[in-house]
Amino acid sequence: MALTQMALDSLDFDATVALAEKVAPHVDILEIGTPCIKHNGIKLLETLRAKFPNNKILVDLKTMDAGFYEAEPFYKAGADIATVLGVADLGTIKGVIDAANKYGKKAQVDLINVADKAARTKEVAKLGAHIIGVHTGLDQQAAGQTPFADLATVTGLNLGLEVSVAGGVKAATVKQVKDAGATIIVAGAAIYGAADPAASAAEITALAH
């Protein structure tokens, strides 16, 4: 079984809450995407935390510096997972991991633009990272890239970490992603771009579970 994560990427506060209300019953994790959290701030996290007590919430901070200092307020406000960039200094990554551990939460290391993904995964595993994020960004997707090769590299290390996969995942590719070892499957456009986001979320989660 893999968990499902829905990426909330709109800048509009009310539209984000409205979309979350539709999909929350059908996914495991609500993700406040990077543009969304930058634009709306911690107030959106607090709103979603109050409204959806049964969902995990990830804040996609993509922290690059001041790891503990940046992540701690979000864990305090109810985030279950915060992200830190794999290209950041190991001290920064350790700061986010330490903040997560302080609050009994999880830190996710995002491998976007990391050159040697296997080496960095091994390094952050030693630091105690909870989740590795195999992430093909929107601009990379537009250039035709997919996360499958990187996913195979990371899961092949057998480090016992949770592995999250994001990057153009849709219902048709959920089984492939799960079979390749992903434990968290992230869908964004496949859900919010659907005619019926709730139905799309339910379909993807049924396949993942």
PDB file of C-alpha atoms in Angstrom:
ATOM      1  CA  MET A   1       0.000   0.000   0.000  1.00  0.00           C
ATOM      2  CA  ALA A   2       1.139   3.531  -0.825  1.00  0.00           C
ATOM      3  CA  LEU A   3      -0.267   6.748   0.596  1.00  0.00           C
ATOM      4  CA  THR A   4      -1.598   9.484  -1.668  1.00  0.00           C
ATOM      5  CA  GLN A   5      -0.725  13.152  -1.486  1.00  0.00           C
ATOM      6  CA  MET A   6      -2.617  15.952  -3.217  1.00  0.00           C
ATOM      7  CA  ALA A   7      -0.612  19.033  -4.191  1.00  0.00           C
ATOM      8  CA  LEU A   8      -2.502  22.288  -3.626  1.00  0.00           C
ATOM      9  CA  ASP A   9      -0.773  24.711  -5.974  1.00  0.00           C
ATOM     10  CA  SER A  10      -3.189  27.641  -6.363  1.00  0.00           C
ATOM     11  CA  LEU A  11      -2.213  31.058  -5.002  1.00  0.00           C
ATOM     12  CA  ASP A  12      -5.857  31.796  -4.124  1.00  0.00           C
ATOM     13  CA  PHE A  13      -6.482  31.178  -0.400  1.00  0.00           C
ATOM     14  CA  ASP A  14     -10.224  30.517  -0.650  1.00  0.00           C
ATOM     15  CA  ALA A  15      -9.908  28.391  -3.790  1.00  0.00           C
ATOM     16  CA  THR A  16      -7.256  26.276  -2.050  1.00  0.00           C
ATOM     17  CA  VAL A  17      -9.484  25.679   0.960  1.00  0.00           C
ATOM     18  CA  ALA A  18     -12.438  24.882  -1.315  1.00  0.00           C
ATOM     19  CA  LEU A  19     -10.419  22.356  -3.322  1.00  0.00           C
ATOM     20  CA  ALA A  20      -9.100  20.788  -0.111  1.00  0.00           C
ATOM     21  CA  GLU A  21     -12.677  20.344   1.101  1.00  0.00           C
ATOM     22  CA  LYS A  22     -13.456  18.346  -2.061  1.00  0.00           C
ATOM     23  CA  VAL A  23     -10.409  16.095  -2.010  1.00  0.00           C
ATOM     24  CA  ALA A  24      -9.506  15.710   1.692  1.00  0.00           C
ATOM     25  CA  PRO A  25     -11.821  12.717   2.260  1.00  0.00           C
ATOM     26  CA  HIS A  26     -10.177  10.920  -0.678  1.00  0.00           C
ATOM     27  CA  VAL A  27      -6.426  11.423  -0.027  1.00  0.00           C
ATOM     28  CA  ASP A  28      -4.066  10.718   2.860  1.00  0.00           C
ATOM     29  CA  ILE A  29      -1.858  13.830   2.748  1.00  0.00           C
ATOM     30  CA  LEU A  30      -2.685  17.419   1.802  1.00  0.00           C
ATOM     31  CA  GLU A  31       0.334  19.238   0.401  1.00  0.00           C
ATOM     32  CA  ILE A  32       0.532  23.026   0.502  1.00  0.00           C
ATOM     33  CA  GLY A  33       2.691  23.593  -2.574  1.00  0.00           C
ATOM     34  CA  THR A  34       5.645  25.967  -2.588  1.00  0.00           C
ATOM     35  CA  PRO A  35       4.008  28.876  -4.476  1.00  0.00           C
ATOM     36  CA  CYS A  36       0.893  28.420  -2.336  1.00  0.00           C
ATOM     37  CA  ILE A  37       2.690  28.497   1.041  1.00  0.00           C
ATOM     38  CA  LYS A  38       4.921  31.408  -0.040  1.00  0.00           C
ATOM     39  CA  HIS A  39       1.903  33.437  -1.086  1.00  0.00           C
ATOM     40  CA  ASN A  40      -0.473  32.570   1.749  1.00  0.00           C
ATOM     41  CA  GLY A  41       1.845  31.829   4.645  1.00  0.00           C
ATOM     42  CA  ILE A  42       1.293  29.981   7.880  1.00  0.00           C
ATOM     43  CA  LYS A  43      -2.330  31.149   8.154  1.00  0.00           C
ATOM     44  CA  LEU A  44      -3.304  28.730   5.390  1.00  0.00           C
ATOM     45  CA  LEU A  45      -1.622  25.872   7.236  1.00  0.00           C
ATOM     46  CA  GLU A  46      -3.496  26.771  10.418  1.00  0.00           C
ATOM     47  CA  THR A  47      -6.791  26.918   8.498  1.00  0.00           C
ATOM     48  CA  LEU A  48      -6.291  23.536   6.844  1.00  0.00           C
ATOM     49  CA  ARG A  49      -5.079  21.949  10.087  1.00  0.00           C
ATOM     50  CA  ALA A  50      -8.271  23.043  11.859  1.00  0.00           C
ATOM     51  CA  LYS A  51     -10.556  21.926   9.040  1.00  0.00           C
ATOM     52  CA  PHE A  52      -8.949  18.559   8.250  1.00  0.00           C
ATOM     53  CA  PRO A  53      -7.820  16.860  11.470  1.00  0.00           C
ATOM     54  CA  ASN A  54      -7.781  13.431   9.813  1.00  0.00           C
ATOM     55  CA  ASN A  55      -5.317  14.307   7.035  1.00  0.00           C
ATOM     56  CA  LYS A  56      -1.572  14.623   7.255  1.00  0.00           C
ATOM     57  CA  ILE A  57      -0.372  18.016   5.998  1.00  0.00           C
ATOM     58  CA  LEU A  58       2.891  18.620   4.158  1.00  0.00           C
ATOM     59  CA  VAL A  59       4.288  22.116   3.687  1.00  0.00           C
ATOM     60  CA  ASP A  60       6.556  22.230   0.662  1.00  0.00           C
ATOM     61  CA  LEU A  61       8.981  24.811   2.052  1.00  0.00           C
ATOM     62  CA  LYS A  62      11.932  23.661  -0.098  1.00  0.00           C
ATOM     63  CA  THR A  63      14.175  25.072   2.623  1.00  0.00           C
ATOM     64  CA  MET A  64      17.661  26.052   1.415  1.00  0.00           C
ATOM     65  CA  ASP A  65      19.136  27.674   4.530  1.00  0.00           C
ATOM     66  CA  ALA A  66      18.420  28.146   8.258  1.00  0.00           C
ATOM     67  CA  GLY A  67      16.794  24.724   8.412  1.00  0.00           C
ATOM     68  CA  PHE A  68      15.649  24.492  12.025  1.00  0.00           C
ATOM     69  CA  TYR A  69      14.681  28.172  12.230  1.00  0.00           C
ATOM     70  CA  GLU A  70      12.563  28.063   9.082  1.00  0.00           C
ATOM     71  CA  ALA A  71      10.871  24.705   9.667  1.00  0.00           C
ATOM     72  CA  GLU A  72      10.050  24.915  13.376  1.00  0.00           C
ATOM     73  CA  PRO A  73       7.129  27.401  13.159  1.00  0.00           C
ATOM     74  CA  PHE A  74       5.396  25.179  10.602  1.00  0.00           C
ATOM     75  CA  TYR A  75       5.754  22.048  12.711  1.00  0.00           C
ATOM     76  CA  LYS A  76       4.447  24.019  15.700  1.00  0.00           C
ATOM     77  CA  ALA A  77       1.446  25.158  13.632  1.00  0.00           C
ATOM     78  CA  GLY A  78       0.488  21.593  12.750  1.00  0.00           C
ATOM     79  CA  ALA A  79       2.491  20.502   9.721  1.00  0.00           C
ATOM     80  CA  ASP A  80       3.250  16.787   9.734  1.00  0.00           C
ATOM     81  CA  ILE A  81       5.937  16.979   7.044  1.00  0.00           C
ATOM     82  CA  ALA A  82       8.157  19.823   5.809  1.00  0.00           C
ATOM     83  CA  THR A  83      10.533  19.688   2.856  1.00  0.00           C
ATOM     84  CA  VAL A  84      14.166  20.691   2.588  1.00  0.00           C
ATOM     85  CA  LEU A  85      16.148  20.763  -0.647  1.00  0.00           C
ATOM     86  CA  GLY A  86      18.645  17.990  -1.190  1.00  0.00           C
ATOM     87  CA  VAL A  87      21.024  20.529  -2.742  1.00  0.00           C
ATOM     88  CA  ALA A  88      21.152  22.416   0.579  1.00  0.00           C
ATOM     89  CA  ASP A  89      24.073  22.160   2.979  1.00  0.00           C
ATOM     90  CA  LEU A  90      23.972  19.033   5.146  1.00  0.00           C
ATOM     91  CA  GLY A  91      23.786  21.299   8.202  1.00  0.00           C
ATOM     92  CA  THR A  92      20.608  22.866   6.828  1.00  0.00           C
ATOM     93  CA  ILE A  93      19.093  19.452   6.135  1.00  0.00           C
ATOM     94  CA  LYS A  94      19.991  18.287   9.638  1.00  0.00           C
ATOM     95  CA  GLY A  95      18.287  21.394  11.051  1.00  0.00           C
ATOM     96  CA  VAL A  96      14.968  20.470   9.450  1.00  0.00           C
ATOM     97  CA  ILE A  97      15.348  16.859  10.600  1.00  0.00           C
ATOM     98  CA  ASP A  98      16.062  18.056  14.145  1.00  0.00           C
ATOM     99  CA  ALA A  99      12.991  20.321  14.105  1.00  0.00           C
ATOM    100  CA  ALA A 100      10.845  17.442  12.858  1.00  0.00           C
ATOM    101  CA  ASN A 101      12.125  15.150  15.581  1.00  0.00           C
ATOM    102  CA  LYS A 102      11.489  17.789  18.248  1.00  0.00           C
ATOM    103  CA  TYR A 103       7.780  17.769  17.377  1.00  0.00           C
ATOM    104  CA  GLY A 104       7.435  14.087  16.490  1.00  0.00           C
ATOM    105  CA  LYS A 105       7.011  14.936  12.792  1.00  0.00           C
ATOM    106  CA  LYS A 106       8.854  14.094   9.560  1.00  0.00           C
ATOM    107  CA  ALA A 107      11.380  15.807   7.308  1.00  0.00           C
ATOM    108  CA  GLN A 108      11.361  15.163   3.580  1.00  0.00           C
ATOM    109  CA  VAL A 109      14.500  15.742   1.504  1.00  0.00           C
ATOM    110  CA  ASP A 110      13.605  16.840  -2.039  1.00  0.00           C
ATOM    111  CA  LEU A 111      16.081  15.544  -4.640  1.00  0.00           C
ATOM    112  CA  ILE A 112      15.062  18.055  -7.333  1.00  0.00           C
ATOM    113  CA  ASN A 113      18.224  19.147  -9.222  1.00  0.00           C
ATOM    114  CA  VAL A 114      20.524  16.972  -7.084  1.00  0.00           C
ATOM    115  CA  ALA A 115      23.253  15.705  -9.442  1.00  0.00           C
ATOM    116  CA  ASP A 116      24.201  12.495  -7.578  1.00  0.00           C
ATOM    117  CA  LYS A 117      20.912  11.339  -6.121  1.00  0.00           C
ATOM    118  CA  ALA A 118      22.234   8.045  -4.754  1.00  0.00           C
ATOM    119  CA  ALA A 119      25.106   9.693  -2.859  1.00  0.00           C
ATOM    120  CA  ARG A 120      22.921  12.425  -1.376  1.00  0.00           C
ATOM    121  CA  THR A 121      20.232   9.928  -0.373  1.00  0.00           C
ATOM    122  CA  LYS A 122      22.831   7.910   1.536  1.00  0.00           C
ATOM    123  CA  GLU A 123      24.120  11.072   3.250  1.00  0.00           C
ATOM    124  CA  VAL A 124      20.731  12.292   4.417  1.00  0.00           C
ATOM    125  CA  ALA A 125      19.696   8.807   5.494  1.00  0.00           C
ATOM    126  CA  LYS A 126      22.656   8.882   7.917  1.00  0.00           C
ATOM    127  CA  LEU A 127      21.350  12.208   9.259  1.00  0.00           C
ATOM    128  CA  GLY A 128      17.980  10.608   9.990  1.00  0.00           C
ATOM    129  CA  ALA A 129      15.844  11.895   7.104  1.00  0.00           C
ATOM    130  CA  HIS A 130      12.381  10.358   7.224  1.00  0.00           C
ATOM    131  CA  ILE A 131      11.278  10.702   3.585  1.00  0.00           C
ATOM    132  CA  ILE A 132      13.152  11.042   0.291  1.00  0.00           C
ATOM    133  CA  GLY A 133      11.304  13.035  -2.346  1.00  0.00           C
ATOM    134  CA  VAL A 134      11.906  11.947  -5.934  1.00  0.00           C
ATOM    135  CA  HIS A 135      10.672  15.062  -7.681  1.00  0.00           C
ATOM    136  CA  THR A 136      10.509  15.913 -11.358  1.00  0.00           C
ATOM    137  CA  GLY A 137       9.652  19.616 -11.389  1.00  0.00           C
ATOM    138  CA  LEU A 138       7.100  21.318 -13.617  1.00  0.00           C
ATOM    139  CA  ASP A 139       9.790  22.815 -15.841  1.00  0.00           C
ATOM    140  CA  GLN A 140      11.494  19.414 -16.133  1.00  0.00           C
ATOM    141  CA  GLN A 141       8.154  17.760 -16.968  1.00  0.00           C
ATOM    142  CA  ALA A 142       7.643  20.331 -19.708  1.00  0.00           C
ATOM    143  CA  ALA A 143      10.974  19.175 -21.163  1.00  0.00           C
ATOM    144  CA  GLY A 144       9.718  15.587 -21.200  1.00  0.00           C
ATOM    145  CA  GLN A 145      11.374  14.220 -18.042  1.00  0.00           C
ATOM    146  CA  THR A 146       9.725  11.653 -15.743  1.00  0.00           C
ATOM    147  CA  PRO A 147      10.620  10.465 -12.223  1.00  0.00           C
ATOM    148  CA  PHE A 148      10.951   6.749 -12.989  1.00  0.00           C
ATOM    149  CA  ALA A 149      14.735   6.428 -13.459  1.00  0.00           C
ATOM    150  CA  ASP A 150      15.412   8.451 -10.306  1.00  0.00           C
ATOM    151  CA  LEU A 151      12.855   6.399  -8.387  1.00  0.00           C
ATOM    152  CA  ALA A 152      14.615   3.178  -9.383  1.00  0.00           C
ATOM    153  CA  THR A 153      17.947   4.627  -8.234  1.00  0.00           C
ATOM    154  CA  VAL A 154      16.629   5.603  -4.805  1.00  0.00           C
ATOM    155  CA  THR A 155      14.553   2.530  -4.052  1.00  0.00           C
ATOM    156  CA  GLY A 156      17.421   0.311  -5.225  1.00  0.00           C
ATOM    157  CA  LEU A 157      19.498   1.557  -2.281  1.00  0.00           C
ATOM    158  CA  ASN A 158      17.167  -0.249   0.159  1.00  0.00           C
ATOM    159  CA  LEU A 159      17.786   2.234   2.988  1.00  0.00           C
ATOM    160  CA  GLY A 160      14.423   1.711   4.656  1.00  0.00           C
ATOM    161  CA  LEU A 161      13.280   5.296   4.060  1.00  0.00           C
ATOM    162  CA  GLU A 162       9.848   6.343   2.890  1.00  0.00           C
ATOM    163  CA  VAL A 163      10.001   7.413  -0.756  1.00  0.00           C
ATOM    164  CA  SER A 164       7.695  10.067  -2.168  1.00  0.00           C
ATOM    165  CA  VAL A 165       7.273  10.494  -5.924  1.00  0.00           C
ATOM    166  CA  ALA A 166       6.032  13.651  -7.642  1.00  0.00           C
ATOM    167  CA  GLY A 167       6.064  14.657 -11.258  1.00  0.00           C
ATOM    168  CA  GLY A 168       3.138  14.161 -13.576  1.00  0.00           C
ATOM    169  CA  VAL A 169       1.731  11.096 -11.804  1.00  0.00           C
ATOM    170  CA  LYS A 170      -1.802  10.176 -12.887  1.00  0.00           C
ATOM    171  CA  ALA A 171      -4.160   7.234 -12.506  1.00  0.00           C
ATOM    172  CA  ALA A 172      -2.574   5.418 -15.460  1.00  0.00           C
ATOM    173  CA  THR A 173       0.902   5.483 -13.870  1.00  0.00           C
ATOM    174  CA  VAL A 174       0.039   4.911 -10.186  1.00  0.00           C
ATOM    175  CA  LYS A 175       0.592   1.142 -10.363  1.00  0.00           C
ATOM    176  CA  GLN A 176       3.961   1.604 -12.085  1.00  0.00           C
ATOM    177  CA  VAL A 177       5.072   4.076  -9.398  1.00  0.00           C
ATOM    178  CA  LYS A 178       3.884   1.850  -6.558  1.00  0.00           C
ATOM    179  CA  ASP A 179       5.480  -1.265  -8.039  1.00  0.00           C
ATOM    180  CA  ALA A 180       8.757   0.661  -8.303  1.00  0.00           C
ATOM    181  CA  GLY A 181       8.774   1.136  -4.544  1.00  0.00           C
ATOM    182  CA  ALA A 182       7.122   4.479  -3.868  1.00  0.00           C
ATOM    183  CA  THR A 183       5.415   4.721  -0.480  1.00  0.00           C
ATOM    184  CA  ILE A 184       3.881   8.169  -1.081  1.00  0.00           C
ATOM    185  CA  ILE A 185       2.385   9.035  -4.467  1.00  0.00           C
ATOM    186  CA  VAL A 186       1.865  12.720  -5.201  1.00  0.00           C
ATOM    187  CA  ALA A 187      -0.746  13.908  -7.685  1.00  0.00           C
ATOM    188  CA  GLY A 188      -1.445  17.516  -8.523  1.00  0.00           C
ATOM    189  CA  ALA A 189      -2.767  18.388 -11.963  1.00  0.00           C
ATOM    190  CA  ALA A 190      -4.277  14.906 -12.368  1.00  0.00           C
ATOM    191  CA  ILE A 191      -6.655  15.845  -9.547  1.00  0.00           C
ATOM    192  CA  TYR A 192      -7.121  19.612  -9.650  1.00  0.00           C
ATOM    193  CA  GLY A 193      -7.275  19.612 -13.444  1.00  0.00           C
ATOM    194  CA  ALA A 194      -9.957  16.929 -13.541  1.00  0.00           C
ATOM    195  CA  ALA A 195     -13.622  17.642 -14.241  1.00  0.00           C
ATOM    196  CA  ASP A 196     -14.411  15.986 -10.899  1.00  0.00           C
ATOM    197  CA  PRO A 197     -11.408  16.388  -8.559  1.00  0.00           C
ATOM    198  CA  ALA A 198     -12.982  14.290  -5.804  1.00  0.00           C
ATOM    199  CA  ALA A 199     -13.602  11.361  -8.151  1.00  0.00           C
ATOM    200  CA  SER A 200     -10.092  11.595  -9.578  1.00  0.00           C
ATOM    201  CA  ALA A 201      -8.593  11.671  -6.066  1.00  0.00           C
ATOM    202  CA  ALA A 202     -10.673   8.669  -5.035  1.00  0.00           C
ATOM    203  CA  GLU A 203      -9.568   6.713  -8.123  1.00  0.00           C
ATOM    204  CA  ILE A 204      -5.873   7.426  -7.560  1.00  0.00           C
ATOM    205  CA  THR A 205      -6.103   6.576  -3.855  1.00  0.00           C
ATOM    206  CA  ALA A 206      -7.921   3.300  -4.573  1.00  0.00           C
ATOM    207  CA  LEU A 207      -5.100   2.314  -6.919  1.00  0.00           C
ATOM    208  CA  ALA A 208      -2.408   3.372  -4.438  1.00  0.00           C
ATOM    209  CA  HIS A 209      -3.991   1.592  -1.496  1.00  0.00           C
TER     210      HIS A 209
END
